[in-house]
Amino acid sequence: MKSAVISVGTELLFGKVVNTNAAYISQELNNMGIDVLYHYTMGDNPDRLKRMLEFAMADCDLLLCTGGLGPTEDDLTKETVCEFMGEELVLNEDALTSMKQFFEHSDIEFTENNIKQAYLPENGEAFQNSAGTAPGFAITKNGKTIICMPGVPREMKAMFTEWVRPYLMKLTDAHIFSRSVKVFGIGESLVETMLLPFIDGQTDPTIATYAKEGEVEVRITSKRKTEEEAKESADKMMTGVLEVLGDNVYSTSGKEIGETVAEKLLERNISISCCESATAGLFAAELVKTHGISKVFDRGIVAYSPESQTEELFVDADIINKFTPYSAEAAEAMVKGLYKKTKSRLCVSMTGLAGPEGYKNMSAGIYYISVLFDGKLTTRSFIHKGRTRQLNREFMMMTMFDMINSIIDGTPLSKMMF
C-alpha cells in the first residue's frame, strides 16, 4: 500500500509550528509496512487542497490528512475532502454528544460554532477524539482511502492509536512485527557500516536506521502471513544485530536512555543522587520523567559556580584553583562530596564547558563525569566539538545516563565513536 501525508495549516508554512505530525505518522505507517511516498504541507486553502488531493491520489492508495477540522471558518479540510470524494456531510449525533461532554468535563463554554465539528461524511467511518473535540474520519471509494485527523499533535496521536491504526490493519492481510535496538555513542554511518552484511540484499525482515543527537535506533521489521512468523523473523535478525553492535546497545524495548536507566535503578533498588554543573538539572529532570523514581532518587544538586561546589559539595578550593572547576579532579571531588552528604549507593557528578566560549586553554564541549557506585569511583573525560551550547548540554546529560547504564550492568563503557 502506497500513501502520502498531507498537513494542512497556514501556521506550518509560516514556521511558527514544527510539523511533528508528519514524522510521527510516517514512522507509524513504516512500522505497519505501508510505504510513504510524499509529505505535503499547505495552508488552509480549499482550492489548493483539492488540487493536492488529485495529485497525490494519482500515485497513492491512502492519504492521511491532519489539520483543518476545527470550528472556525477557515477549517475547511473536512468539507474539501468530502466534496472531492463525493460525500455528503451529515450531523453525527454521537460525535455531538461526545463533544458536549468534553466541554462539560473541561468546564469550558460550548459555543454554537462547535456544532460544525460534529458534521461527518454520511458513508465514512467516524473516529472519536478522546483528547479534544474534533472527530476524525475515513472515506474509502474505488479502492482509495482518505483519513482525516486533528492537527493538534496530542489529539492526532491519541486518535491514531485508538482508531486509525486498527482501521488500517483491517485493510491488509499481512502481519507486521518490529523490533527496536538503540545504541549510544556510535554515529549512524558507522552503525550502517557495521550492519552492511544484514542490510545488503535485505528483503524481509528489513533494517532501517534513524539517527538523532548521540544515538541511533535500528528498526527491524518483518511482514509475514502470521504475527508469529513475523516475530520469529524479526527476533532472529535482532540476535545477529546485537552480536555486531555489542555493548553500545542500551535498549531493545524502544525506550529512551533516561527511562531505561531509571527502570533499572528501580528494579534493582539502587539509590541515586546527582550533582550537575553545565547540564544545570537536565539529568535530574530526565530521571524524574519515570513514574515511581522517588523510591530511589534522593536529590539533585546544581552546582554551577565554583563557590557552590565548595559550599554544597565540600570541594576543596585548592582543587578548583589548581585544576579549574572544569576538570576530572573537580568532578571526583564533587561526587565524593555528594556521597558524603547523601550516602546514596550511586552518586554521579558532571562538570564541563557547554560553550560557546572555552576557558583558558580548554575548548568548549569538554566535560568530565564521575560515578561512585558501591564504593568504586569511575571518571571519564569527553570532548565534542562543533555543537551548539544546548546540544552540548543534552549530549552531556545522555552521556551521564550511558555511563551509569554500563557501570550498573558491569559492561565496558561506550567508546564514543563518531
XYZ file of N, CA, C and O in Angstrom, residues 40 158 203 247 267 381:
24
model
N 3.226 16.446 2.084
C 2.779 17.727 1.554
C 2.347 18.629 2.715
O 1.701 18.167 3.663
N -3.467 10.424 19.835
C -4.478 9.626 20.531
C -5.428 8.979 19.534
O -5.761 7.789 19.648
N 15.405 -8.299 2.143
C 14.041 -8.319 1.628
C 13.069 -8.332 2.802
O 12.278 -7.422 2.991
N 28.235 -3.902 23.183
C 27.946 -3.165 24.415
C 27.442 -1.750 24.172
O 27.080 -1.061 25.134
N 14.213 -1.319 39.526
C 14.161 -2.784 39.613
C 15.192 -3.328 40.593
O 14.938 -4.301 41.306
N 36.628 11.519 30.796
C 36.611 12.836 30.146
C 36.093 12.680 28.732
O 36.288 11.636 28.091
